[in-house]
Structures are given as structure tokens and as C-alpha cells.
Amino acid sequence: GNSVTQMEGPVTLSEEAFLTINCTYTATGYPSLFWYVQYPGEGLQLLLKATKADDKGSNKGFEATYRKETTSFHLEKGSVQVSDSAVYFCALSEGAGNFNKFYFGSGTKLNVKP
Amino acid sequence: DVKVTQSSRYLVKRTGEKVFLECVQDMDHENMFWYRQDPGLGLRLIYFSYDVKMKEKGDIPEGYSVSREKKERFSLILESASTNQTSMYLCASSLPRYTEAFFGQGTRLTVV
């Protein structure tokens, strides 16, 4: 079956540090991959996506590359800011007939200290 | 700007009440979803719908039902609220197949 595994948090970094949040997936077909971000008390917002192997998604300084050979989609940012403190979810979607099915990782909380 | 709107940010209900959570999307999406989010358990799918009047059970449907009479609106119903249904509820919508889901802002429900 399909699943997403991401590193457990919390991850605590100082401002301007390099960020990596690991994500690996298991899928029966050819999924699309996503990173979502959730700020306290809010819903999930799409951060970036990649729809096929070797695609790189990027947004707001965050990047992730769809690696089929290692079934991974690690999130990176070169220099984090305090405002990046949030919970990050890795997810995949795979079409099944008339609908998408989404599979989410458990979330990784990021704390960035000034 | 695409939008998924949940009717309430915060709700407090009493045990045994019938509770309605409403979700509206303006993107003409076929698929709509209800999740609940609890600390340490991540997002769990309650129900989803792939078309008007069509619904499918997710992973934790017990104690819930849904209604989709119009394409843009997907309602979650707690038939008789219980304290273990205290949670954050998230609605989402998407096009069919391989595209991203768009989420509402969430409803934090407390059952007392």
C-alpha cells in the first residue's frame, strides 16, 4: 500500500541555519508529491509540489526533488528564518478512478530560534 | 485566489448534540475531504466525496456522516457528539487525480 514516512520532530535550528526534513514514500504507482506547511491554529497550505521523477519543486526558498530511485522527497532550505517555524507535512497523491487519494506523513515541527 | 472556507473556526458543543460542520469551495472541484487532526496521530481521513451525492468512508468514519447535495458544499455531521470527538477538523478539496489538495482554515471543535 501507499505510505509516507518523515523524520520526527521537533527540529530546532538557529536563524540562518540549513534545513533538511527527510521524507520517503511507498507507492504502488506514480504519485505526485507535496510539502504542506501548517502554522499554529491554521489549516495546511501547499508549500511545493512535484508531479514526476526528477522534478524539483520550489517556493519561498524551500526546495524538494522527486527521487524515484530512492523514493524520497526531502525538503531543504538554505537559510531558515524565525517565521519558518511551523509544522511541515510530506504527502503523496495517487489517482484511483474518479478521485485522488492522499497520504500524509505525521508532520515535523520546526522551531527556529533568533 | 482559490478558497476553501469552513463555517466556524471554533465550536463548543455539548455531549449528545448533533453537530454540523460546513465546508464550501469555490474552485469547482470534484473531490472533497474531511480529516481530523490530533496530536501525535497526524491527519486521519474521515470521509471523502468524488461527486455530488457520492461519498466514501475513510479510515475513521465511526460516529460521523456526511452530506454533499451541491458540488461546492461538503458537510460533516456528528450524529451524537462525544468528548472523544474533540479535535481539529480540516476540510479539503481537489481535482481528480494527482493534483494537490486545498485546505480550509480548520475548525477546532470542543465537546464538553
PDB file of C-alpha atoms in Angstrom:
ATOM      1  CA  GLY A   1       0.000   0.000   0.000  1.00  0.00           C
ATOM      2  CA  ASN A   2       0.898   3.672  -0.093  1.00  0.00           C
ATOM      3  CA  SER A   3       2.519   5.484   2.804  1.00  0.00           C
ATOM      4  CA  VAL A   4       4.697   8.447   3.694  1.00  0.00           C
ATOM      5  CA  THR A   5       7.377   8.482   6.376  1.00  0.00           C
ATOM      6  CA  GLN A   6       9.011  11.678   7.537  1.00  0.00           C
ATOM      7  CA  MET A   7      11.503  12.445  10.221  1.00  0.00           C
ATOM      8  CA  GLU A   8      10.173  13.003  13.689  1.00  0.00           C
ATOM      9  CA  GLY A   9      10.489  16.345  15.300  1.00  0.00           C
ATOM     10  CA  PRO A  10      10.746  18.715  16.761  1.00  0.00           C
ATOM     11  CA  VAL A  11      13.638  20.124  14.811  1.00  0.00           C
ATOM     12  CA  THR A  12      15.211  23.151  16.459  1.00  0.00           C
ATOM     13  CA  LEU A  13      17.533  25.399  14.467  1.00  0.00           C
ATOM     14  CA  SER A  14      19.072  28.811  14.817  1.00  0.00           C
ATOM     15  CA  GLU A  15      18.155  31.508  12.331  1.00  0.00           C
ATOM     16  CA  GLU A  16      20.104  31.247   9.045  1.00  0.00           C
ATOM     17  CA  ALA A  17      20.872  27.554   9.575  1.00  0.00           C
ATOM     18  CA  PHE A  18      20.416  24.979   6.815  1.00  0.00           C
ATOM     19  CA  LEU A  19      17.255  22.886   6.985  1.00  0.00           C
ATOM     20  CA  THR A  20      16.646  19.342   5.826  1.00  0.00           C
ATOM     21  CA  ILE A  21      13.487  17.403   6.631  1.00  0.00           C
ATOM     22  CA  ASN A  22      13.597  13.860   5.315  1.00  0.00           C
ATOM     23  CA  CYS A  23      10.642  12.244   3.604  1.00  0.00           C
ATOM     24  CA  THR A  24      10.393   8.823   1.997  1.00  0.00           C
ATOM     25  CA  TYR A  25       7.386   7.223   0.427  1.00  0.00           C
ATOM     26  CA  THR A  26       5.961   3.918  -0.675  1.00  0.00           C
ATOM     27  CA  ALA A  27       3.622   3.907  -3.644  1.00  0.00           C
ATOM     28  CA  THR A  28       2.190   1.315  -5.973  1.00  0.00           C
ATOM     29  CA  GLY A  29       2.077   3.615  -8.994  1.00  0.00           C
ATOM     30  CA  TYR A  30       3.431   7.010  -9.995  1.00  0.00           C
ATOM     31  CA  PRO A  31       2.326   9.512  -7.386  1.00  0.00           C
ATOM     32  CA  SER A  32       2.565  13.259  -7.170  1.00  0.00           C
ATOM     33  CA  LEU A  33       4.463  14.514  -4.125  1.00  0.00           C
ATOM     34  CA  PHE A  34       3.821  17.557  -1.957  1.00  0.00           C
ATOM     35  CA  TRP A  35       5.065  19.505   1.004  1.00  0.00           C
ATOM     36  CA  TYR A  36       2.496  21.335   3.085  1.00  0.00           C
ATOM     37  CA  VAL A  37       3.085  23.802   5.917  1.00  0.00           C
ATOM     38  CA  GLN A  38       0.789  24.415   8.880  1.00  0.00           C
ATOM     39  CA  TYR A  39       1.091  27.475  11.110  1.00  0.00           C
ATOM     40  CA  PRO A  40      -0.421  27.333  14.611  1.00  0.00           C
ATOM     41  CA  GLY A  41      -4.195  27.203  14.596  1.00  0.00           C
ATOM     42  CA  GLU A  42      -4.395  27.164  10.799  1.00  0.00           C
ATOM     43  CA  GLY A  43      -5.128  24.692   8.016  1.00  0.00           C
ATOM     44  CA  LEU A  44      -2.489  23.214   5.728  1.00  0.00           C
ATOM     45  CA  GLN A  45      -1.039  25.345   2.944  1.00  0.00           C
ATOM     46  CA  LEU A  46       0.669  23.894  -0.090  1.00  0.00           C
ATOM     47  CA  LEU A  47       4.361  24.782   0.007  1.00  0.00           C
ATOM     48  CA  LEU A  48       5.604  23.000  -3.115  1.00  0.00           C
ATOM     49  CA  LYS A  49       4.921  20.034  -5.334  1.00  0.00           C
ATOM     50  CA  ALA A  50       6.456  17.710  -7.923  1.00  0.00           C
ATOM     51  CA  THR A  51       4.488  15.531 -10.272  1.00  0.00           C
ATOM     52  CA  LYS A  52       7.107  13.253 -11.836  1.00  0.00           C
ATOM     53  CA  ALA A  53      10.534  11.804 -11.222  1.00  0.00           C
ATOM     54  CA  ASP A  54      13.446  14.301 -11.138  1.00  0.00           C
ATOM     55  CA  ASP A  55      11.096  17.281 -10.898  1.00  0.00           C
ATOM     56  CA  LYS A  56      12.187  19.908  -8.401  1.00  0.00           C
ATOM     57  CA  GLY A  57       9.521  21.847  -6.565  1.00  0.00           C
ATOM     58  CA  SER A  58      10.467  25.196  -5.071  1.00  0.00           C
ATOM     59  CA  ASN A  59       8.797  28.070  -3.250  1.00  0.00           C
ATOM     60  CA  LYS A  60       9.857  30.750  -0.744  1.00  0.00           C
ATOM     61  CA  GLY A  61      13.425  29.405  -0.656  1.00  0.00           C
ATOM     62  CA  PHE A  62      12.314  25.827   0.034  1.00  0.00           C
ATOM     63  CA  GLU A  63      13.168  23.058  -2.422  1.00  0.00           C
ATOM     64  CA  ALA A  64      12.500  19.343  -2.804  1.00  0.00           C
ATOM     65  CA  THR A  65      13.416  16.936  -5.601  1.00  0.00           C
ATOM     66  CA  TYR A  66      11.342  13.902  -6.546  1.00  0.00           C
ATOM     67  CA  ARG A  67      13.793  10.987  -6.407  1.00  0.00           C
ATOM     68  CA  LYS A  68      12.218   7.824  -7.746  1.00  0.00           C
ATOM     69  CA  GLU A  69      15.324   5.697  -7.270  1.00  0.00           C
ATOM     70  CA  THR A  70      15.433   6.405  -3.539  1.00  0.00           C
ATOM     71  CA  THR A  71      11.659   7.035  -3.158  1.00  0.00           C
ATOM     72  CA  SER A  72      12.428  10.292  -1.399  1.00  0.00           C
ATOM     73  CA  PHE A  73      11.288  13.909  -1.413  1.00  0.00           C
ATOM     74  CA  HIS A  74      13.433  15.693   1.159  1.00  0.00           C
ATOM     75  CA  LEU A  75      12.654  19.314   1.999  1.00  0.00           C
ATOM     76  CA  GLU A  76      15.575  21.768   2.132  1.00  0.00           C
ATOM     77  CA  LYS A  77      16.130  25.434   2.777  1.00  0.00           C
ATOM     78  CA  GLY A  78      19.469  27.144   2.780  1.00  0.00           C
ATOM     79  CA  SER A  79      18.790  29.727   5.482  1.00  0.00           C
ATOM     80  CA  VAL A  80      15.783  29.451   7.769  1.00  0.00           C
ATOM     81  CA  GLN A  81      14.025  32.364   9.431  1.00  0.00           C
ATOM     82  CA  VAL A  82      12.040  32.602  12.650  1.00  0.00           C
ATOM     83  CA  SER A  83       8.913  32.961  10.507  1.00  0.00           C
ATOM     84  CA  ASP A  84       9.504  29.449   9.096  1.00  0.00           C
ATOM     85  CA  SER A  85       8.578  27.948  12.464  1.00  0.00           C
ATOM     86  CA  ALA A  86       5.646  25.667  11.690  1.00  0.00           C
ATOM     87  CA  VAL A  87       4.715  22.029  11.153  1.00  0.00           C
ATOM     88  CA  TYR A  88       5.684  20.546   7.786  1.00  0.00           C
ATOM     89  CA  PHE A  89       3.848  17.630   6.194  1.00  0.00           C
ATOM     90  CA  CYS A  90       5.052  15.479   3.326  1.00  0.00           C
ATOM     91  CA  ALA A  91       2.265  13.954   1.246  1.00  0.00           C
ATOM     92  CA  LEU A  92       1.581  11.974  -1.879  1.00  0.00           C
ATOM     93  CA  SER A  93      -1.444  11.657  -4.073  1.00  0.00           C
ATOM     94  CA  GLU A  94      -2.320   8.878  -6.404  1.00  0.00           C
ATOM     95  CA  GLY A  95      -5.306   8.805  -8.659  1.00  0.00           C
ATOM     96  CA  ALA A  96      -7.774   5.992  -8.152  1.00  0.00           C
ATOM     97  CA  GLY A  97     -10.640   6.040 -10.573  1.00  0.00           C
ATOM     98  CA  ASN A  98     -12.597   9.251 -10.120  1.00  0.00           C
ATOM     99  CA  PHE A  99     -10.673  10.581  -7.186  1.00  0.00           C
ATOM    100  CA  ASN A 100      -7.363  11.401  -5.624  1.00  0.00           C
ATOM    101  CA  LYS A 101      -6.244   9.599  -2.557  1.00  0.00           C
ATOM    102  CA  PHE A 102      -3.855  11.488  -0.330  1.00  0.00           C
ATOM    103  CA  TYR A 103      -1.392  10.026   2.122  1.00  0.00           C
ATOM    104  CA  PHE A 104       0.237  12.289   4.684  1.00  0.00           C
ATOM    105  CA  GLY A 105       3.285  11.904   6.840  1.00  0.00           C
ATOM    106  CA  SER A 106       2.944  12.517  10.552  1.00  0.00           C
ATOM    107  CA  GLY A 107       4.365  16.035  10.361  1.00  0.00           C
ATOM    108  CA  THR A 108       7.640  17.557  11.537  1.00  0.00           C
ATOM    109  CA  LYS A 109       7.586  20.555  13.827  1.00  0.00           C
ATOM    110  CA  LEU A 110      10.288  23.131  13.089  1.00  0.00           C
ATOM    111  CA  ASN A 111      11.331  25.664  15.701  1.00  0.00           C
ATOM    112  CA  VAL A 112      13.663  28.437  14.549  1.00  0.00           C
ATOM    113  CA  LYS A 113      15.332  30.482  17.282  1.00  0.00           C
ATOM    114  CA  PRO A 114      16.602  34.036  16.752  1.00  0.00           C
TER     115      PRO A 114
ATOM    116  CA  ASP B   1      -7.416  33.162  -5.293  1.00  0.00           C
ATOM    117  CA  VAL B   2      -8.688  29.660  -4.627  1.00  0.00           C
ATOM    118  CA  LYS B   3     -10.599  29.183  -1.453  1.00  0.00           C
ATOM    119  CA  VAL B   4     -11.929  26.509   0.875  1.00  0.00           C
ATOM    120  CA  THR B   5     -13.990  28.006   3.673  1.00  0.00           C
ATOM    121  CA  GLN B   6     -15.090  26.270   6.832  1.00  0.00           C
ATOM    122  CA  SER B   7     -18.060  27.795   8.567  1.00  0.00           C
ATOM    123  CA  SER B   8     -16.540  28.100  12.045  1.00  0.00           C
ATOM    124  CA  ARG B   9     -13.039  28.454  13.451  1.00  0.00           C
ATOM    125  CA  TYR B  10     -14.058  27.401  16.954  1.00  0.00           C
ATOM    126  CA  LEU B  11     -17.059  25.462  18.233  1.00  0.00           C
ATOM    127  CA  VAL B  12     -18.059  24.274  21.668  1.00  0.00           C
ATOM    128  CA  LYS B  13     -20.822  21.681  21.836  1.00  0.00           C
ATOM    129  CA  ARG B  14     -22.355  19.504  24.497  1.00  0.00           C
ATOM    130  CA  THR B  15     -22.196  15.723  24.625  1.00  0.00           C
ATOM    131  CA  GLY B  16     -25.087  14.188  22.704  1.00  0.00           C
ATOM    132  CA  GLU B  17     -25.708  17.199  20.462  1.00  0.00           C
ATOM    133  CA  LYS B  18     -25.942  16.821  16.705  1.00  0.00           C
ATOM    134  CA  VAL B  19     -23.174  18.912  15.182  1.00  0.00           C
ATOM    135  CA  PHE B  20     -22.819  20.188  11.632  1.00  0.00           C
ATOM    136  CA  LEU B  21     -19.500  21.316  10.189  1.00  0.00           C
ATOM    137  CA  GLU B  22     -19.823  23.055   6.856  1.00  0.00           C
ATOM    138  CA  CYS B  23     -17.258  23.439   4.105  1.00  0.00           C
ATOM    139  CA  VAL B  24     -17.560  25.379   0.865  1.00  0.00           C
ATOM    140  CA  GLN B  25     -15.091  25.559  -2.024  1.00  0.00           C
ATOM    141  CA  ASP B  26     -15.143  27.950  -4.959  1.00  0.00           C
ATOM    142  CA  MET B  27     -12.877  26.040  -7.318  1.00  0.00           C
ATOM    143  CA  ASP B  28     -15.409  23.692  -8.935  1.00  0.00           C
ATOM    144  CA  HIS B  29     -13.504  20.709  -7.521  1.00  0.00           C
ATOM    145  CA  GLU B  30     -14.993  17.263  -7.798  1.00  0.00           C
ATOM    146  CA  ASN B  31     -13.231  15.790  -4.775  1.00  0.00           C
ATOM    147  CA  MET B  32     -13.799  16.915  -1.199  1.00  0.00           C
ATOM    148  CA  PHE B  33     -12.430  15.501   2.044  1.00  0.00           C
ATOM    149  CA  TRP B  34     -12.869  15.685   5.794  1.00  0.00           C
ATOM    150  CA  TYR B  35      -9.911  14.981   8.077  1.00  0.00           C
ATOM    151  CA  ARG B  36      -9.396  15.193  11.768  1.00  0.00           C
ATOM    152  CA  GLN B  37      -6.054  16.129  13.246  1.00  0.00           C
ATOM    153  CA  ASP B  38      -4.950  15.099  16.711  1.00  0.00           C
ATOM    154  CA  PRO B  39      -1.550  15.491  18.382  1.00  0.00           C
ATOM    155  CA  GLY B  40       0.665  12.514  17.647  1.00  0.00           C
ATOM    156  CA  LEU B  41      -1.824  10.991  15.196  1.00  0.00           C
ATOM    157  CA  GLY B  42      -1.403  13.265  12.204  1.00  0.00           C
ATOM    158  CA  LEU B  43      -4.234  13.676   9.703  1.00  0.00           C
ATOM    159  CA  ARG B  44      -6.822  10.939   9.558  1.00  0.00           C
ATOM    160  CA  LEU B  45      -9.380  10.727   6.774  1.00  0.00           C
ATOM    161  CA  ILE B  46     -12.986  10.562   7.958  1.00  0.00           C
ATOM    162  CA  TYR B  47     -14.954  10.677   4.689  1.00  0.00           C
ATOM    163  CA  PHE B  48     -14.470  11.843   1.150  1.00  0.00           C
ATOM    164  CA  SER B  49     -16.683  12.566  -1.821  1.00  0.00           C
ATOM    165  CA  TYR B  50     -15.811  12.420  -5.503  1.00  0.00           C
ATOM    166  CA  ASP B  51     -19.049  13.847  -6.852  1.00  0.00           C
ATOM    167  CA  VAL B  52     -22.380  15.280  -5.804  1.00  0.00           C
ATOM    168  CA  LYS B  53     -24.288  12.804  -3.627  1.00  0.00           C
ATOM    169  CA  MET B  54     -21.346  10.378  -3.726  1.00  0.00           C
ATOM    170  CA  LYS B  55     -19.432   9.567  -0.561  1.00  0.00           C
ATOM    171  CA  GLU B  56     -16.887   7.062   0.612  1.00  0.00           C
ATOM    172  CA  LYS B  57     -15.740   6.119   4.076  1.00  0.00           C
ATOM    173  CA  GLY B  58     -12.227   6.981   5.034  1.00  0.00           C
ATOM    174  CA  ASP B  59     -10.166   5.463   7.807  1.00  0.00           C
ATOM    175  CA  ILE B  60     -12.233   6.584  10.820  1.00  0.00           C
ATOM    176  CA  PRO B  61     -15.897   7.069   9.788  1.00  0.00           C
ATOM    177  CA  GLU B  62     -17.480   5.790  13.011  1.00  0.00           C
ATOM    178  CA  GLY B  63     -19.651   8.398  14.672  1.00  0.00           C
ATOM    179  CA  TYR B  64     -19.707  10.633  11.592  1.00  0.00           C
ATOM    180  CA  SER B  65     -21.773  11.060   8.461  1.00  0.00           C
ATOM    181  CA  VAL B  66     -21.515  13.447   5.515  1.00  0.00           C
ATOM    182  CA  SER B  67     -23.708  15.191   3.009  1.00  0.00           C
ATOM    183  CA  ARG B  68     -22.922  16.553  -0.433  1.00  0.00           C
ATOM    184  CA  GLU B  69     -26.027  17.937  -2.063  1.00  0.00           C
ATOM    185  CA  LYS B  70     -24.181  20.545  -4.129  1.00  0.00           C
ATOM    186  CA  LYS B  71     -20.772  20.343  -5.739  1.00  0.00           C
ATOM    187  CA  GLU B  72     -19.320  23.231  -3.750  1.00  0.00           C
ATOM    188  CA  ARG B  73     -20.507  22.154  -0.301  1.00  0.00           C
ATOM    189  CA  PHE B  74     -19.493  19.189   1.855  1.00  0.00           C
ATOM    190  CA  SER B  75     -20.900  18.845   5.351  1.00  0.00           C
ATOM    191  CA  LEU B  76     -19.637  16.697   8.186  1.00  0.00           C
ATOM    192  CA  ILE B  77     -22.217  15.587  10.723  1.00  0.00           C
ATOM    193  CA  LEU B  78     -21.562  14.300  14.199  1.00  0.00           C
ATOM    194  CA  GLU B  79     -24.762  12.430  14.944  1.00  0.00           C
ATOM    195  CA  SER B  80     -24.311  12.488  18.723  1.00  0.00           C
ATOM    196  CA  ALA B  81     -21.203  14.335  19.780  1.00  0.00           C
ATOM    197  CA  SER B  82     -18.911  12.711  22.287  1.00  0.00           C
ATOM    198  CA  THR B  83     -15.884  14.030  24.154  1.00  0.00           C
ATOM    199  CA  ASN B  84     -13.542  11.827  22.102  1.00  0.00           C
ATOM    200  CA  GLN B  85     -14.575  13.812  19.034  1.00  0.00           C
ATOM    201  CA  THR B  86     -12.892  16.907  20.419  1.00  0.00           C
ATOM    202  CA  SER B  87     -10.375  17.674  17.690  1.00  0.00           C
ATOM    203  CA  MET B  88      -9.275  19.930  14.863  1.00  0.00           C
ATOM    204  CA  TYR B  89     -11.328  19.221  11.733  1.00  0.00           C
ATOM    205  CA  LEU B  90      -9.921  20.044   8.312  1.00  0.00           C
ATOM    206  CA  CYS B  91     -11.818  20.174   5.045  1.00  0.00           C
ATOM    207  CA  ALA B  92     -10.028  19.924   1.703  1.00  0.00           C
ATOM    208  CA  SER B  93     -10.853  19.801  -1.983  1.00  0.00           C
ATOM    209  CA  SER B  94      -9.040  18.769  -5.143  1.00  0.00           C
ATOM    210  CA  LEU B  95      -9.457  17.962  -8.787  1.00  0.00           C
ATOM    211  CA  PRO B  96      -9.427  14.272  -9.649  1.00  0.00           C
ATOM    212  CA  ARG B  97      -6.096  12.529  -9.974  1.00  0.00           C
ATOM    213  CA  TYR B  98      -2.618  13.616  -8.974  1.00  0.00           C
ATOM    214  CA  THR B  99      -3.266  17.252  -8.160  1.00  0.00           C
ATOM    215  CA  GLU B 100      -2.846  18.985  -4.840  1.00  0.00           C
ATOM    216  CA  ALA B 101      -5.473  19.366  -2.155  1.00  0.00           C
ATOM    217  CA  PHE B 102      -6.510  22.786  -0.925  1.00  0.00           C
ATOM    218  CA  PHE B 103      -7.383  23.063   2.735  1.00  0.00           C
ATOM    219  CA  GLY B 104      -9.714  25.210   4.756  1.00  0.00           C
ATOM    220  CA  GLN B 105      -8.556  27.035   7.864  1.00  0.00           C
ATOM    221  CA  GLY B 106      -9.814  24.309  10.183  1.00  0.00           C
ATOM    222  CA  THR B 107     -12.490  24.072  12.850  1.00  0.00           C
ATOM    223  CA  ARG B 108     -11.424  23.403  16.394  1.00  0.00           C
ATOM    224  CA  LEU B 109     -14.297  21.534  17.995  1.00  0.00           C
ATOM    225  CA  THR B 110     -14.553  21.020  21.726  1.00  0.00           C
ATOM    226  CA  VAL B 111     -17.210  18.658  23.069  1.00  0.00           C
ATOM    227  CA  VAL B 112     -17.950  19.133  26.761  1.00  0.00           C
TER     228      VAL B 112
END
